[in-house]
PDB file of C-alpha atoms in Angstrom:
ATOM      1  CA  MET A 853     100.428  94.202  73.576  1.00 47.00           C
ATOM      2  CA  ALA A 854      97.612  95.445  75.824  1.00 49.00           C
ATOM      3  CA  LYS A 855      98.803  93.147  78.616  1.00 55.00           C
ATOM      4  CA  LYS A 856     102.318  94.618  78.433  1.00 59.00           C
ATOM      5  CA  PHE A 857     100.879  98.117  78.577  1.00 48.00           C
ATOM      6  CA  LEU A 858      98.773  97.320  81.645  1.00 48.00           C
ATOM      7  CA  GLN A 859     101.728  95.779  83.460  1.00 57.00           C
ATOM      8  CA  LYS A 860     103.779  98.925  82.993  1.00 66.00           C
ATOM      9  CA  SER A 861     101.058 101.564  83.017  1.00 81.00           C
ATOM     10  CA  VAL A 862     101.383 104.527  85.365  1.00 81.00           C
ATOM     11  CA  VAL A 863      97.616 104.647  85.785  1.00 82.00           C
ATOM     12  CA  LEU A 864      97.452 101.004  86.833  1.00 83.00           C
ATOM     13  CA  ARG A 865     100.225 101.537  89.364  1.00 82.00           C
ATOM     14  CA  MET A 866      98.376 104.554  90.775  1.00 83.00           C
ATOM     15  CA  LEU A 867      95.118 102.589  91.022  1.00 82.00           C
ATOM     16  CA  ASN A 868      96.973  99.797  92.773  1.00 82.00           C
ATOM     17  CA  LEU A 869      98.210 102.233  95.414  1.00 84.00           C
ATOM     18  CA  ILE A 870      94.766 103.649  96.302  1.00 85.00           C
ATOM     19  CA  PRO A 871      93.797 100.820  98.722  1.00 86.00           C
ATOM     20  CA  LYS A 872      97.194 101.054 100.372  1.00 85.00           C
ATOM     21  CA  GLY A 873      96.777 104.785 100.969  1.00 84.00           C
ATOM     22  CA  SER A 874      93.277 104.216 102.324  1.00 86.00           C
ATOM     23  CA  HIS A 875      94.632 101.643 104.739  1.00 87.00           C
ATOM     24  CA  VAL A 876      97.195 104.148 105.995  1.00 86.00           C
ATOM     25  CA  SER A 877      94.450 106.738 106.593  1.00 86.00           C
ATOM     26  CA  ILE A 878      92.322 104.250 108.521  1.00 88.00           C
ATOM     27  CA  SER A 879      95.263 102.962 110.554  1.00 89.00           C
ATOM     28  CA  LEU A 880      96.657 106.346 111.546  1.00 86.00           C
ATOM     29  CA  GLY A 881      93.376 108.217 112.020  1.00 87.00           C
ATOM     30  CA  PRO A 882      92.795 107.415 115.706  1.00 88.00           C
ATOM     31  CA  SER A 883      96.405 107.946 116.779  1.00 88.00           C
ATOM     32  CA  THR A 884      96.533 111.274 114.958  1.00 87.00           C
ATOM     33  CA  GLN A 885      93.336 112.440 116.616  1.00 89.00           C
ATOM     34  CA  VAL A 886      94.607 111.423 120.068  1.00 89.00           C
ATOM     35  CA  GLN A 887      97.868 113.281 119.440  1.00 89.00           C
ATOM     36  CA  LEU A 888      95.997 116.403 118.317  1.00 87.00           C
ATOM     37  CA  GLN A 889      93.832 116.365 121.441  1.00 87.00           C
ATOM     38  CA  LEU A 890      96.852 116.018 123.707  1.00 87.00           C
ATOM     39  CA  ASP A 891      98.781 118.729 121.858  1.00 86.00           C
ATOM     40  CA  SER A 892      95.897 121.208 121.949  1.00 85.00           C
ATOM     41  CA  GLU A 893      95.423 120.752 125.676  1.00 80.00           C
ATOM     42  CA  GLY A 894      97.629 123.286 127.365  1.00 72.00           C
ATOM     43  CA  GLY A 895      98.391 124.889 130.653  1.00 67.00           C
ATOM     44  CA  SER A 896      96.657 123.968 133.874  1.00 73.00           C
ATOM     45  CA  ASN A 897      93.314 123.142 132.239  1.00 76.00           C
ATOM     46  CA  ARG A 898      94.073 119.470 131.794  1.00 81.00           C
ATOM     47  CA  VAL A 899      91.110 117.452 130.580  1.00 84.00           C
ATOM     48  CA  TYR A 900      92.874 114.174 129.812  1.00 87.00           C
ATOM     49  CA  ASN A 901      95.057 111.890 131.906  1.00 88.00           C
ATOM     50  CA  GLY A 902      97.030 110.331 129.067  1.00 87.00           C
ATOM     51  CA  THR A 903      96.663 108.625 125.749  1.00 89.00           C
ATOM     52  CA  LEU A 904      94.160 105.933 126.720  1.00 92.00           C
ATOM     53  CA  ASP A 905      92.004 108.480 128.521  1.00 92.00           C
ATOM     54  CA  VAL A 906      91.808 110.580 125.347  1.00 90.00           C
ATOM     55  CA  ALA A 907      90.844 107.541 123.266  1.00 89.00           C
ATOM     56  CA  LYS A 908      88.141 106.468 125.730  1.00 92.00           C
ATOM     57  CA  LYS A 909      86.648 109.951 126.093  1.00 91.00           C
ATOM     58  CA  LEU A 910      86.632 110.555 122.347  1.00 88.00           C
ATOM     59  CA  LEU A 911      84.899 107.243 121.753  1.00 89.00           C
ATOM     60  CA  ARG A 912      82.377 107.805 124.528  1.00 92.00           C
ATOM     61  CA  ASN A 913      81.578 111.474 123.817  1.00 91.00           C
ATOM     62  CA  GLU A 914      81.911 111.692 120.029  1.00 89.00           C
ATOM     63  CA  GLY A 915      81.451 108.135 118.808  1.00 88.00           C
ATOM     64  CA  LEU A 916      83.679 106.063 116.567  1.00 84.00           C
ATOM     65  CA  VAL A 917      83.484 108.029 113.323  1.00 83.00           C
ATOM     66  CA  ARG A 918      83.257 111.585 114.686  1.00 85.00           C
ATOM     67  CA  GLY A 919      85.652 110.964 117.560  1.00 86.00           C
ATOM     68  CA  TRP A 920      88.399 108.907 115.981  1.00 84.00           C
ATOM     69  CA  TYR A 921      87.996 109.680 112.289  1.00 86.00           C
ATOM     70  CA  PRO A 922      87.134 113.351 111.762  1.00 87.00           C
ATOM     71  CA  GLY A 923      88.303 114.464 108.347  1.00 85.00           C
ATOM     72  CA  ILE A 924      88.629 110.930 106.996  1.00 86.00           C
ATOM     73  CA  THR A 925      87.221 111.960 103.623  1.00 88.00           C
ATOM     74  CA  ALA A 926      89.898 114.636 103.275  1.00 88.00           C
ATOM     75  CA  ALA A 927      92.553 112.094 104.238  1.00 87.00           C
ATOM     76  CA  TYR A 928      91.205 109.663 101.626  1.00 87.00           C
ATOM     77  CA  LEU A 929      91.205 112.350  98.967  1.00 88.00           C
ATOM     78  CA  ARG A 930      94.780 113.295  99.774  1.00 87.00           C
ATOM     79  CA  GLN A 931      95.958 109.680  99.642  1.00 85.00           C
ATOM     80  CA  TRP A 932      94.038 108.921  96.453  1.00 85.00           C
ATOM     81  CA  THR A 933      95.361 111.932  94.592  1.00 85.00           C
ATOM     82  CA  TYR A 934      98.710 112.968  96.002  1.00 86.00           C
ATOM     83  CA  GLY A 935      99.965 109.694  97.477  1.00 84.00           C
ATOM     84  CA  SER A 936      98.995 107.361  94.663  1.00 85.00           C
ATOM     85  CA  CYS A 937     100.196 109.774  91.960  1.00 85.00           C
ATOM     86  CA  ARG A 938     103.536 110.382  93.625  1.00 87.00           C
ATOM     87  CA  LEU A 939     104.346 106.732  94.299  1.00 84.00           C
ATOM     88  CA  GLY A 940     102.854 105.479  91.030  1.00 85.00           C
ATOM     89  CA  ILE A 941     104.916 107.868  88.938  1.00 86.00           C
ATOM     90  CA  TYR A 942     108.023 107.152  91.012  1.00 85.00           C
ATOM     91  CA  SER A 943     107.740 103.374  90.574  1.00 84.00           C
ATOM     92  CA  PHE A 944     107.065 103.794  86.847  1.00 84.00           C
ATOM     93  CA  LEU A 945     110.119 106.002  86.355  1.00 83.00           C
ATOM     94  CA  LEU A 946     112.271 103.739  88.534  1.00 82.00           C
ATOM     95  CA  ASP A 947     111.356 100.674  86.438  1.00 82.00           C
ATOM     96  CA  LYS A 948     111.954 102.624  83.245  1.00 81.00           C
ATOM     97  CA  GLN A 949     115.419 103.639  84.450  1.00 80.00           C
ATOM     98  CA  ARG A 950     116.227 100.057  85.483  1.00 80.00           C
ATOM     99  CA  ARG A 951     115.287  98.734  82.055  1.00 79.00           C
ATOM    100  CA  ALA A 952     117.376 101.405  80.351  1.00 80.00           C
ATOM    101  CA  GLY A 953     120.507 101.339  82.426  1.00 76.00           C
ATOM    102  CA  GLY A 954     120.591  98.498  84.925  1.00 70.00           C
ATOM    103  CA  ASP A 955     121.739  99.494  88.397  1.00 74.00           C
ATOM    104  CA  ILE A 956     120.407 102.679  89.936  1.00 75.00           C
ATOM    105  CA  THR A 957     122.526 104.570  92.415  1.00 74.00           C
ATOM    106  CA  PHE A 958     121.201 106.454  95.402  1.00 76.00           C
ATOM    107  CA  VAL A 959     121.710 109.749  93.593  1.00 74.00           C
ATOM    108  CA  HIS A 960     119.507 108.646  90.696  1.00 67.00           C
ATOM    109  CA  LYS A 961     116.680 107.621  93.027  1.00 67.00           C
TER     110      LYS A 961
END
């Protein structure tokens, strides 16, 4: 009985999604930071000469963690709470609906 509960538990699904959300934060951190730097640079005061220039200057001037991953703890917290809860509950409810009624249409999703 406990094994069945763990296989279908919302909490277990949410815990399973935490590493996936962390991976997303790590993967997208540098590209997001480069995009922010390019977007905040405006007018004739150009500091960067493109995407690779931003990445190199951030790495050289700020270092790996401060340059490419500022706010990583906030990103982790968001993924661990919001992302894992949202997708965990969705997958739980989707499986519950499948067991109850079979096929699920686009409208029901």
